[in-house]
C-alpha cells in the first residue's frame, strides 16, 4: 500500500468523497465465465496469455482472498467489507483481472467470444448485485467489428460506463481498422479505457524497442509505453477529433505526460502537414479527452514536485483517483496523497470521474 | 529552429560558454568511409537500414548543405563557419549521421567492420582537423566482444570522449552479454552514449508495444521509449553499480524522467529482492550516472514548467546542451531557452559536459 511522507496526508475517510476508477473483480472459478461461452469454446477453461514475469511479492494483497481459497477480488461482499465501505466509496469502476490479456490472444474469434462471456458475467454477478458497482465492457480490439457489435449489445446497460480494451492490440489504436469501435462507443457516449498489463505478451512486441525486460521490477517500470503509443496514435490518427472519444489510461502512471504534451505541441508546429485533420494543438485534445488514473501514485521526496506535476498535466481536468484494489501495490486514499488544494482534491477524488462517467 | 516565447530568451552569444553535445557530421560520399573497410565489404557502399518514416520537412536544414550538393554536415569548414564560430562554441561532440542504425543491422560482423571504418574516418577527417571537434567512438552493440576490441583499439585517442551506440541493439543493454563493452569503456573512462533513431528499423521492435507508428510526426513523438528501456535495463541490470558507467541519452527528451525516477524508487521499496545488487535508490544512480541532452527542447506555455522540470530531474547535474545541428529541428542556444538562473545555465550550457567529458 502506498504511503506518503509520515507527517503529511492521513485524511480521515469522512473528509473524502470517492469514486474509485480501477478495482479488479475476479471469478472464483473460470466456470463462472465459461458458462456464457458458446459450447465449442468451453473445453479449455479460459485460455489467454498469462504473465511471464513472476513477481517476488505476488500480484495480489495476501489479505484480499476469501477463506475459501478463491482468488482475491472474487467475492463481491468481501470487496464491499474490505474496501468499499471502510473508505466510504460511492462507486467503483470494475476492470476484470484475468481479461487484461484478451487483446493479445492470436485467435480473434475466441477473444471476441470470451469478451461477450465476460460481459454477461460482469452484468449478472456484479453490476446487478450492488449500486456501487460500475463496469467496463470488455471488447476484443483485434476483432473491431465484433467489438462494435458487443457495444451495440450491451452499451446501453445503465451500469456500463466505459469500453475496456487491453493496452495493446494488433496495431496502434488510432488506425482506421479500429474506428468501428469508436463509432459504436460514441453512440452510447462511452469512454474508451485502456488498462496496462499485456505488453510483451501474446502477439504484443516488447515494452520498448530495447527488447524484453528481464524482471517483474523492470517490466513494472515500463508499462507506460503502451499508453504513450496508443494516446499518440489515437490523437494523431484523428479519433478525438472525429468521434469526440474520451480515453482513460489506467495504471500506467502520468508523470510522462509532460514529455508527450510538450513534444507533440512542438512537433505539431513543424509537422502538422502529415495530420491536416488535427486542427488544434495536441495538448488541447489531451486536456479535453484524455484521463489518467493515479495508482501507483508517485512519491517524490519533495511533495511539491507532485503538485508541480499535477499543474503541468492539467490535473484539475485529467486525473482520476484509482486504488487498484486488490493488487499488492494498491494505494490507500487516506495515506498515498500529500495535502492538495481542496478544489484539486475534490476533482481528483470524485468530480472528474463523476463528469466523465455521468455519475 | 526552436524559439521560445518572444519576450524571453534572446541571449547574445558573448553571454554563453558552450559545449554542444550533439552535432552530426556526415560523409560527402560513402567512399570516404568505405575506403577503411576490409575489401570483402566494400562492394555495396554503406548498407544499413534507413528510415521508413518520410519526413514532410526533410531531415536536414536546407541551408546546411555545401554548394557541391554534398550532404548537410559533410564539410568541416562549413560547420565551423555556420555553427561553431557564430555561437562561439568551445567543443562539439560529433555523432555521425548515417551510422545511427548500425546497431539494428542483422549482420553483426558487417556492423563491427563498419564501426571500425567509421571511426578511422572520424579520426582522420574530423578529430585531427580542428581542436573543437570531439567524437563518439561508434561500436556495434550486437557484437559486444568486437565492440570491446574497438574500444581497446581507439579508446585512448585524446579526442574520443565517449562510446556511441545505437539506442537499440539486439537485447536490452543491461544484460550480461553487453558487459564486455562497459568493462572496456571503464578502462578508458569513457561514457556510453545512446542516440535515438533506429527504433522500429532493422532488427528493432516498434517504438511501443502498441505497434509501429504511422507518420514521421507520430514516430518523432515516441523516440524516447528506447531510452527509457535502456536506462531501466542498465540500472536494474547493475551496470552503473558494477562499472561506474556514465550514460548519455541523446535526442530522446527528458520530460519523461520524473516518471521513471519516481516509479523506480517506489518499486525499489517493494521489489528490490529481484535486484539485490542495487544498493541505493534508483534515482540516486540516475542523478549520478545518467545525462540527458536538451534538443529538442520542450517549450511549455508557462516557462516555469520547464524550470520545475529541471528541478525535478536534478538538471544541475544531469542536463547537457545540444543543438542537433544540422537537423531540421536544431535548437538555437540563444533563442530556445527561457531565462534560467545563472548557475543552472552555466551547468547546462558548459559545465556538466566539461565534467563528464573531462574538457
XYZ file of C-alpha atoms in Angstrom:
718
model
C 0.000 0.000 0.000
C 1.350 3.412 -0.944
C 2.165 5.745 1.903
C 3.376 9.291 1.643
C 5.822 11.040 3.934
C 4.890 10.397 7.519
C 3.839 13.868 8.568
C 1.571 14.584 5.628
C -1.643 13.102 4.271
C -3.556 10.941 6.751
C -7.016 12.039 5.795
C -9.965 10.621 7.687
C -12.424 8.841 5.424
C -15.171 11.260 6.271
C -13.174 14.012 4.542
C -13.298 12.240 1.204
C -15.933 11.746 -1.410
C -14.550 8.956 -3.538
C -15.085 7.306 -6.860
C -12.520 4.544 -7.364
C -11.715 4.207 -11.078
C -9.800 0.950 -11.017
C -10.919 -2.024 -8.956
C -10.340 -5.566 -10.141
C -13.003 -8.199 -9.826
C -12.175 -11.851 -10.491
C -14.103 -15.037 -10.989
C -13.994 -17.541 -8.099
C -13.661 -20.274 -10.722
C -13.297 -19.876 -14.510
C -16.588 -21.733 -14.990
C -18.385 -18.616 -13.764
C -17.437 -17.032 -17.087
C -17.103 -20.143 -19.241
C -20.801 -20.939 -18.769
C -21.591 -17.965 -21.005
C -19.345 -19.140 -23.872
C -20.686 -20.917 -26.972
C -20.271 -24.678 -26.495
C -17.423 -25.058 -28.941
C -15.192 -22.797 -26.836
C -15.880 -24.296 -23.423
C -13.374 -27.152 -23.425
C -10.293 -25.354 -22.105
C -11.481 -23.035 -19.374
C -10.178 -19.539 -20.077
C -7.065 -19.646 -22.210
C -5.450 -16.224 -22.615
C -1.760 -15.345 -22.219
C -0.575 -15.087 -18.631
C 2.361 -13.060 -17.394
C 5.852 -14.435 -17.957
C 7.326 -12.019 -15.380
C 6.989 -13.645 -11.953
C 6.604 -11.122 -9.146
C 8.576 -11.698 -5.943
C 5.704 -10.242 -3.951
C 2.876 -11.914 -5.870
C 0.265 -9.826 -7.640
C -2.463 -9.605 -5.002
C -2.788 -8.476 -1.414
C -2.466 -11.561 0.741
C -5.431 -10.486 2.844
C -7.807 -9.960 -0.092
C -8.624 -13.595 -0.888
C -11.718 -15.246 0.612
C -11.233 -18.043 3.161
C -12.449 -20.489 0.510
C -9.131 -20.112 -1.271
C -10.788 -18.417 -4.254
C -8.830 -15.565 -5.883
C -8.618 -12.064 -4.441
C -11.440 -9.893 -5.695
C -13.779 -12.784 -6.417
C -16.295 -12.152 -3.639
C -18.447 -9.000 -4.017
C -19.385 -8.999 -0.328
C -15.779 -9.175 0.774
C -14.856 -6.372 -1.626
C -17.561 -4.229 -0.042
C -16.477 -5.037 3.500
C -12.751 -4.701 2.938
C -12.552 -1.822 0.500
C -15.731 -0.017 -0.424
C -17.369 0.501 2.977
C -14.268 1.372 5.068
C -13.349 4.124 2.601
C -16.961 5.150 2.055
C -16.529 4.830 -1.722
C -19.532 5.938 -3.736
C -18.736 3.977 -6.914
C -16.041 1.602 -8.073
C -15.291 1.018 -11.738
C -14.592 -2.687 -12.240
C -11.847 -3.773 -14.641
C -11.647 -7.548 -14.677
C -8.451 -9.268 -13.628
C -7.782 -12.164 -15.984
C -9.099 -10.416 -19.091
C -6.361 -7.815 -19.498
C -4.514 -10.040 -21.942
C -7.508 -10.836 -24.114
C -6.289 -8.278 -26.653
C -3.042 -10.126 -27.337
C -4.641 -13.530 -27.930
C -3.877 -14.600 -31.501
C -7.351 -16.022 -32.196
C -9.612 -13.005 -32.611
C -12.741 -15.163 -32.831
C -12.028 -16.681 -29.434
C -11.148 -13.278 -27.994
C -14.477 -11.830 -29.120
C -16.460 -14.778 -27.712
C -14.607 -14.530 -24.418
C -15.296 -10.797 -24.182
C -19.015 -11.429 -24.537
C -18.974 -14.167 -21.899
C -17.021 -11.914 -19.570
C -19.550 -9.135 -20.021
C -22.524 -11.415 -19.312
C -20.776 -12.484 -16.104
C -19.989 -8.879 -15.213
C -23.630 -7.861 -15.546
C -25.124 -10.813 -13.660
C -22.542 -11.392 -10.936
C -21.520 -7.826 -10.232
C -23.420 -4.923 -11.713
C -26.812 -6.252 -10.649
C -25.727 -7.056 -7.096
C -24.870 -3.615 -5.667
C -25.434 0.002 -6.649
C -21.786 0.945 -6.153
C -20.558 -1.307 -8.990
C -19.977 0.244 -12.380
C -18.262 -1.700 -15.113
C -16.144 -1.602 -18.212
C -17.474 -3.528 -21.176
C -14.605 -5.741 -22.334
C -14.094 -5.913 -26.095
C -11.519 -7.581 -28.327
C -9.610 -4.877 -30.194
C -8.188 -7.426 -32.621
C -11.739 -8.026 -33.878
C -13.031 -4.450 -34.308
C -16.355 -5.287 -35.925
C -17.137 -7.854 -33.239
C -16.173 -5.227 -30.652
C -18.636 -2.786 -32.189
C -21.362 -5.466 -32.110
C -20.644 -6.095 -28.437
C -21.031 -2.394 -27.696
C -24.358 -2.448 -29.548
C -25.407 -5.485 -27.495
C -24.713 -4.093 -24.012
C -23.685 -0.462 -24.407
C -26.965 0.881 -23.089
C -26.815 -1.022 -19.790
C -27.079 1.689 -17.115
C -24.106 0.398 -15.132
C -21.742 0.068 -18.099
C -19.669 3.250 -18.021
C -16.846 2.578 -20.457
C -15.435 0.242 -23.090
C -12.389 -1.574 -21.763
C -9.615 -2.715 -24.085
C -6.219 -4.211 -23.480
C -3.500 -1.562 -23.690
C -2.139 -3.309 -26.794
C -3.879 -4.974 -29.685
C -2.631 -5.985 -33.091
C -1.957 -2.461 -34.434
C -1.993 1.035 -32.882
C -5.473 2.116 -31.904
C -5.571 5.295 -33.989
C -5.565 3.344 -37.233
C -8.743 3.185 -39.280
C -9.373 -0.522 -38.688
C -10.381 0.377 -35.097
C -12.806 3.151 -35.943
C -15.953 0.937 -35.819
C -15.235 0.606 -32.085
C -15.151 4.364 -31.564
C -18.236 4.920 -33.673
C -20.215 2.465 -31.529
C -18.789 3.823 -28.265
C -19.722 7.363 -29.297
C -23.295 6.235 -29.969
C -23.599 5.165 -26.325
C -21.434 8.006 -25.023
C -18.871 5.587 -23.567
C -15.209 6.457 -22.995
C -12.539 4.012 -24.141
C -10.445 2.693 -21.226
C -7.037 1.091 -21.693
C -5.512 -0.864 -18.829
C -1.853 -1.821 -18.870
C -0.773 -5.438 -18.496
C -0.391 -7.380 -21.739
C 2.726 -5.565 -23.016
C 5.228 -8.079 -24.369
C 2.787 -10.988 -24.073
C 0.970 -12.980 -26.751
C 1.012 -11.016 -30.014
C 2.494 -7.885 -28.387
C 6.005 -6.587 -29.076
C 8.172 -5.870 -26.018
C 7.647 -2.838 -23.777
C 10.253 -0.770 -25.596
C 12.317 -1.234 -28.764
C 15.246 -2.030 -26.455
C 13.698 -5.501 -26.082
C 12.039 -7.654 -23.451
C 12.639 -6.514 -19.856
C 14.145 -9.139 -17.563
C 12.460 -8.870 -14.175
C 8.971 -8.038 -12.941
C 10.564 -4.896 -11.457
C 11.953 -3.851 -14.862
C 8.683 -4.683 -16.598
C 6.674 -2.803 -13.960
C 8.637 0.385 -14.623
C 7.932 0.260 -18.356
C 4.215 -0.497 -18.544
C 3.569 3.118 -19.511
C 4.965 2.825 -23.032
C 1.863 1.147 -24.456
C -0.238 4.062 -23.246
C 2.171 6.590 -24.781
C 1.885 4.753 -28.079
C -1.909 4.467 -28.058
C -2.503 8.048 -26.943
C -0.227 9.326 -29.694
C -1.793 7.080 -32.318
C -5.379 7.956 -31.382
C -4.656 11.677 -31.182
C -2.717 11.941 -34.441
C -4.975 9.395 -36.129
C -7.857 11.775 -35.527
C -10.016 9.689 -33.162
C -10.607 12.522 -30.689
C -11.363 14.950 -33.488
C -13.635 12.567 -35.423
C -15.620 10.908 -32.631
C -15.106 13.130 -29.583
C -13.871 9.962 -27.857
C -12.726 10.217 -24.248
C -9.759 7.998 -23.418
C -8.981 6.684 -19.922
C -5.427 5.440 -19.338
C -5.285 3.111 -16.352
C -2.364 2.084 -14.156
C 0.374 3.313 -16.464
C 1.261 6.441 -14.492
C 1.057 10.035 -15.649
C 4.434 11.661 -14.930
C 5.432 11.001 -18.553
C 2.622 13.210 -19.832
C 4.604 16.479 -19.787
C 7.016 14.868 -22.233
C 4.273 13.897 -24.644
C 2.238 17.104 -24.333
C 5.259 19.306 -24.964
C 6.793 17.147 -27.690
C 3.538 16.813 -29.612
C 2.825 20.540 -29.365
C 6.304 21.464 -30.569
C 6.257 18.958 -33.421
C 2.737 19.940 -34.449
C 4.125 23.337 -35.410
C 6.575 21.777 -37.853
C 4.967 18.519 -38.886
C 1.201 19.008 -38.996
C 1.207 18.726 -42.785
C 1.098 14.990 -42.042
C -2.052 15.294 -39.914
C -4.193 18.006 -41.546
C -7.236 16.640 -39.688
C -5.781 17.846 -36.375
C -6.996 21.430 -36.077
C -5.757 22.274 -32.615
C -2.625 21.829 -30.554
C -2.259 18.239 -29.325
C -2.193 19.298 -25.648
C -5.671 20.780 -26.039
C -7.025 17.409 -27.185
C -5.247 15.741 -24.273
C -6.738 18.071 -21.662
C -10.164 17.687 -23.208
C -10.244 13.959 -23.959
C -7.578 12.046 -22.039
C -7.904 10.970 -18.426
C -5.283 9.193 -16.329
C -5.657 7.249 -13.084
C -3.488 7.835 -10.036
C -2.316 4.392 -8.918
C 0.535 3.686 -8.390
C 0.871 7.255 -7.171
C 4.425 8.630 -7.487
C 6.001 9.633 -4.195
C 8.771 12.151 -4.920
C 10.912 13.240 -1.966
C 9.551 16.760 -2.298
C 5.719 16.676 -2.340
C 5.790 19.973 -4.239
C 7.110 18.045 -7.211
C 3.900 16.047 -7.325
C 1.946 19.304 -7.073
C 4.001 20.779 -9.958
C 3.302 17.636 -11.942
C -0.431 17.951 -11.372
C -0.230 21.551 -12.568
C 1.731 20.590 -15.699
C -0.750 17.916 -16.755
C -3.874 19.948 -16.004
C -4.886 17.521 -13.244
C -7.968 19.546 -12.393
C -9.448 18.092 -15.581
C -7.441 14.983 -16.311
C -6.641 12.946 -13.180
C -8.895 10.265 -11.649
C -8.381 8.519 -8.342
C -7.861 4.761 -8.516
C -6.841 2.324 -5.797
C -6.094 -0.786 -7.896
C -7.645 -2.926 -5.156
C -6.868 -5.815 -4.534
C -3.392 -5.659 -6.100
C -0.248 -5.788 -3.984
C 0.634 -2.146 -4.640
C -2.865 -0.709 -4.221
C -2.984 2.896 -2.972
C -4.808 3.873 0.195
C -6.627 7.179 -0.488
C -6.079 8.278 3.103
C -2.321 7.746 3.008
C -0.968 7.890 -0.528
C -1.545 11.562 -1.338
C 0.195 14.621 0.084
C -2.092 17.512 1.041
C -3.586 19.146 -2.040
C -5.713 22.231 -2.530
C -9.307 21.373 -1.629
C -10.614 22.007 -5.097
C -7.960 19.855 -6.765
C -8.546 17.096 -4.248
C -12.273 17.079 -4.972
C -11.636 16.986 -8.699
C -9.251 14.036 -8.444
C -11.098 12.008 -5.833
C -14.590 12.392 -7.256
C -15.649 15.128 -9.663
C -13.524 14.335 -12.696
C -14.838 10.769 -12.621
C -18.419 11.863 -11.966
C -18.303 14.147 -15.017
C -16.598 11.602 -17.249
C -18.916 8.742 -16.380
C -22.088 10.763 -15.819
C -22.438 9.600 -12.215
C 14.945 26.116 -35.100
C 13.446 26.210 -31.627
C 12.344 29.588 -30.378
C 10.884 30.387 -27.010
C 8.216 32.972 -26.242
C 9.049 36.228 -27.935
C 9.826 38.356 -24.910
C 12.135 35.881 -23.185
C 15.489 34.361 -24.018
C 17.453 36.148 -26.763
C 20.859 35.802 -25.249
C 23.808 37.327 -27.040
C 26.474 34.788 -27.905
C 29.018 36.524 -25.753
C 26.931 35.637 -22.684
C 27.337 31.932 -23.298
C 30.109 29.462 -22.816
C 29.018 26.499 -24.844
C 29.801 22.855 -25.320
C 27.444 21.338 -27.898
C 26.854 17.673 -27.088
C 25.150 16.574 -30.273
C 26.360 17.679 -33.702
C 26.062 15.406 -36.713
C 28.868 15.035 -39.178
C 28.319 13.225 -42.465
C 30.474 11.873 -45.250
C 30.380 13.823 -48.536
C 30.347 10.464 -50.308
C 30.162 6.973 -48.746
C 33.578 6.162 -50.225
C 35.111 8.424 -47.570
C 34.220 5.699 -45.056
C 34.196 2.658 -47.321
C 37.899 3.117 -48.063
C 38.622 1.970 -44.499
C 36.600 -1.247 -44.803
C 38.184 -4.663 -45.438
C 37.989 -5.403 -49.163
C 35.310 -8.031 -48.887
C 32.843 -5.473 -47.506
C 33.469 -2.662 -49.964
C 31.168 -3.729 -52.795
C 27.911 -2.146 -51.664
C 28.765 1.264 -50.276
C 27.278 1.613 -46.792
C 24.298 -0.666 -46.357
C 22.488 -0.080 -43.071
C 18.733 0.332 -42.534
C 17.358 3.729 -43.488
C 14.241 5.348 -42.099
C 10.899 4.147 -43.393
C 9.143 7.251 -41.996
C 9.432 10.020 -44.602
C 9.510 13.493 -43.065
C 7.438 16.217 -44.734
C 10.107 18.758 -43.844
C 13.113 16.601 -44.690
C 15.664 15.741 -42.030
C 18.259 18.491 -42.527
C 18.312 22.257 -42.575
C 18.100 23.329 -46.214
C 20.875 25.866 -45.719
C 23.345 23.403 -44.176
C 24.434 21.555 -47.322
C 27.543 22.664 -49.226
C 27.132 24.174 -52.710
C 28.642 20.984 -54.126
C 25.391 19.180 -53.366
C 27.075 17.015 -50.734
C 25.008 16.213 -47.606
C 24.492 18.659 -44.745
C 27.224 18.348 -42.157
C 29.792 16.895 -44.561
C 32.124 19.887 -44.724
C 34.096 20.650 -41.533
C 34.856 24.230 -42.658
C 31.201 24.965 -43.330
C 30.227 23.508 -39.957
C 32.700 25.856 -38.301
C 31.501 28.891 -40.235
C 27.793 28.207 -39.917
C 27.529 26.804 -36.427
C 30.637 26.701 -34.273
C 32.054 30.194 -34.787
C 28.816 32.224 -34.763
C 27.841 30.689 -31.433
C 31.385 30.735 -30.113
C 31.172 27.044 -29.245
C 34.176 25.674 -27.418
C 33.674 21.995 -28.282
C 31.197 19.979 -30.303
C 30.653 16.281 -29.728
C 30.227 14.591 -33.108
C 27.671 11.806 -33.508
C 27.725 10.566 -37.085
C 24.601 10.808 -39.200
C 24.238 7.636 -41.228
C 25.590 5.330 -38.527
C 22.714 5.574 -36.061
C 21.126 2.435 -37.461
C 24.249 0.316 -37.405
C 23.001 -1.353 -34.213
C 19.928 -2.807 -35.917
C 21.782 -4.332 -38.862
C 21.259 -8.106 -38.778
C 24.839 -8.974 -39.750
C 26.918 -8.273 -36.655
C 30.189 -8.947 -38.478
C 29.409 -6.260 -41.040
C 28.229 -3.881 -38.312
C 31.515 -4.263 -36.434
C 33.612 -3.718 -39.573
C 31.604 -0.653 -40.471
C 32.018 0.781 -36.984
C 35.802 0.493 -37.295
C 35.796 2.141 -40.730
C 33.607 4.931 -39.421
C 35.964 5.537 -36.525
C 39.037 5.691 -38.771
C 37.215 8.263 -40.886
C 36.148 10.190 -37.793
C 39.716 10.432 -36.546
C 41.327 11.393 -39.872
C 38.655 13.632 -41.404
C 37.355 15.360 -38.304
C 39.145 14.973 -34.995
C 42.561 15.781 -36.436
C 41.354 18.841 -38.380
C 40.211 21.194 -35.602
C 40.583 21.444 -31.835
C 36.869 21.970 -31.288
C 35.935 18.512 -32.561
C 35.386 15.730 -30.045
C 33.943 12.441 -31.100
C 31.972 9.387 -30.114
C 33.571 6.049 -30.936
C 30.923 4.069 -32.803
C 30.608 0.425 -31.795
C 28.253 -2.369 -32.798
C 26.268 -3.436 -29.732
C 25.116 -6.631 -31.432
C 28.769 -7.771 -31.435
C 29.843 -6.969 -27.856
C 33.304 -8.537 -27.994
C 34.114 -6.735 -31.247
C 32.845 -3.551 -29.612
C 35.223 -4.079 -26.700
C 38.113 -4.645 -29.131
C 37.262 -1.418 -30.929
C 37.363 0.479 -27.643
C 40.766 -1.077 -26.956
C 41.921 -0.018 -30.445
C 40.960 3.672 -30.252
C 39.721 4.367 -26.737
C 42.842 6.272 -25.727
C 42.653 8.781 -28.574
C 42.608 12.173 -26.842
C 39.628 13.458 -28.835
C 37.458 10.392 -28.314
C 35.171 11.325 -25.425
C 32.518 8.612 -25.423
C 31.393 5.292 -26.853
C 28.411 5.773 -29.127
C 25.841 3.030 -29.607
C 22.519 2.910 -31.376
C 19.651 3.365 -28.930
C 18.551 -0.192 -29.669
C 20.520 -3.355 -30.239
C 19.532 -6.986 -30.178
C 18.696 -7.197 -26.454
C 18.401 -4.635 -23.630
C 21.757 -3.127 -22.747
C 21.756 -4.094 -19.083
C 22.029 -7.782 -19.890
C 25.311 -9.564 -19.248
C 26.161 -10.127 -22.926
C 26.936 -6.387 -23.164
C 29.233 -6.159 -20.158
C 32.482 -6.520 -22.139
C 31.604 -3.136 -23.673
C 31.250 -1.465 -20.282
C 34.392 -3.066 -18.950
C 36.417 -1.683 -21.860
C 34.757 1.732 -21.678
C 35.507 1.924 -17.952
C 39.163 1.188 -18.644
C 39.373 4.319 -20.804
C 36.954 6.297 -18.623
C 34.503 6.741 -21.490
C 30.758 7.309 -21.007
C 28.306 5.290 -23.085
C 26.175 7.492 -25.350
C 22.906 6.317 -26.877
C 21.377 8.319 -29.715
C 17.795 7.747 -30.780
C 16.945 6.893 -34.377
C 16.839 3.190 -35.188
C 13.656 2.343 -33.227
C 11.398 0.118 -35.288
C 14.009 -0.374 -38.024
C 16.075 -3.415 -38.995
C 16.067 -5.883 -36.103
C 14.312 -3.465 -33.714
C 10.766 -3.944 -32.426
C 8.413 -0.955 -32.814
C 8.621 2.164 -30.641
C 5.967 0.903 -28.223
C 4.093 -2.375 -27.752
C 1.112 -0.632 -29.379
C 2.862 -1.252 -32.706
C 4.542 0.677 -35.499
C 3.710 4.389 -35.579
C 2.273 5.635 -38.876
C 3.780 9.040 -39.612
C 7.141 10.693 -39.043
C 5.269 13.000 -36.632
C 3.984 10.009 -34.620
C 7.369 8.314 -34.711
C 9.144 11.525 -33.666
C 6.991 11.768 -30.524
C 7.873 8.240 -29.426
C 11.641 8.063 -29.914
C 12.086 8.323 -26.144
C 10.885 4.809 -25.375
C 14.143 3.129 -26.364
C 15.998 5.326 -23.887
C 13.505 4.511 -21.125
C 14.077 0.824 -21.809
C 17.867 1.020 -21.907
C 18.183 3.231 -18.838
C 15.957 0.863 -16.858
C 17.796 -2.215 -18.093
C 21.263 -0.802 -17.383
C 20.285 0.492 -13.949
C 18.479 -2.642 -12.775
C 20.983 -4.883 -14.543
C 23.689 -3.377 -12.339
C 25.855 -1.650 -14.964
C 26.142 1.625 -13.041
C 26.873 -0.222 -9.827
C 29.387 -2.644 -11.368
C 31.347 -0.386 -13.716
C 30.526 3.171 -12.605
C 29.434 3.717 -16.207
C 28.090 7.147 -17.163
C 25.244 7.034 -19.664
C 24.377 9.877 -22.047
C 20.900 9.816 -23.583
C 20.771 11.904 -26.733
C 17.825 13.460 -28.553
C 15.111 11.490 -26.785
C 13.927 14.280 -24.491
C 13.951 14.318 -20.703
C 10.461 15.281 -19.541
C 9.673 11.574 -19.073
C 12.397 11.245 -16.449
C 10.206 12.190 -13.451
C 8.011 9.205 -14.311
C 10.923 6.797 -14.345
C 12.740 8.227 -11.304
C 9.611 8.113 -9.157
C 8.363 4.777 -10.418
C 11.715 3.057 -9.981
C 12.170 4.498 -6.486
C 8.701 3.427 -5.410
C 9.052 -0.053 -6.871
C 12.534 -0.490 -5.441
C 10.969 -0.433 -1.988
C 8.752 -3.387 -2.806
C 10.616 -5.288 -5.498
C 14.339 -4.983 -4.820
C 14.522 -8.656 -3.901
C 14.859 -9.134 -7.661
C 17.880 -6.822 -7.888
C 19.921 -7.356 -4.709
C 22.960 -5.820 -6.465
C 21.254 -2.405 -6.409
C 22.212 -0.917 -3.068
C 20.761 2.538 -3.408
C 17.556 4.147 -4.624
C 17.394 4.158 -8.430
C 17.067 7.958 -8.606
C 20.455 8.294 -6.914
C 22.085 6.241 -9.672
C 20.285 8.352 -12.272
C 21.486 11.649 -10.818
C 24.996 10.303 -10.531
C 25.363 8.426 -13.820
C 22.736 9.465 -16.364
C 22.961 12.584 -18.515
C 20.356 13.827 -20.979
C 20.705 16.320 -23.836
C 18.364 19.245 -24.357
C 17.385 19.149 -28.013
C 14.554 19.226 -28.980
C 13.925 21.490 -26.006
C 10.315 21.382 -24.784
C 8.529 24.725 -24.956
C 5.634 24.640 -22.463
C 3.288 27.634 -22.478
C 4.424 28.508 -18.976
C 8.255 28.693 -18.864
C 8.060 27.931 -15.138
C 7.005 24.416 -16.057
C 10.352 23.896 -17.774
C 12.067 25.301 -14.680
C 10.064 22.892 -12.472
C 11.050 20.053 -14.787
C 14.734 20.943 -14.489
C 14.339 20.926 -10.709
C 12.610 17.537 -10.725
C 15.298 15.860 -12.804
C 18.241 17.410 -10.979
C 19.289 19.330 -14.102
C 22.195 20.987 -12.296
C 23.897 17.607 -12.606
C 22.134 15.802 -15.415
C 21.323 18.078 -18.357
C 23.676 18.831 -21.275
C 23.121 21.398 -24.003
C 22.859 20.017 -27.540
C 21.868 21.756 -30.762
C 21.422 18.752 -33.079
C 22.977 20.778 -35.901
C 22.366 20.397 -38.872
C 18.966 18.736 -38.385
C 15.733 20.498 -39.333
C 14.657 20.974 -35.724
C 18.026 22.038 -34.311
C 17.857 24.358 -31.288
C 19.472 27.788 -31.273
C 21.099 28.288 -27.846
C 20.298 31.996 -27.963
C 16.586 31.504 -28.616
C 15.418 28.104 -27.436
C 15.783 28.531 -23.672
C 13.779 30.719 -21.315
C 15.821 32.689 -18.769
C 17.354 30.389 -16.178
C 19.280 31.022 -13.009
C 22.878 31.840 -13.930
C 24.304 28.842 -12.174
C 21.880 26.426 -13.803
C 22.532 27.967 -17.190
C 26.278 27.525 -16.803
C 25.831 23.926 -15.726
C 23.620 23.066 -18.719
C 25.484 25.026 -21.374
C 29.001 24.035 -20.399
C 29.990 22.695 -17.002
C 28.066 19.428 -16.895
C 29.621 18.465 -20.232
C 33.079 19.662 -19.230
C 32.966 17.488 -16.110
C 31.526 14.460 -17.893
C 33.991 14.556 -20.771
C 36.979 15.922 -18.883
C 37.245 19.002 -21.117
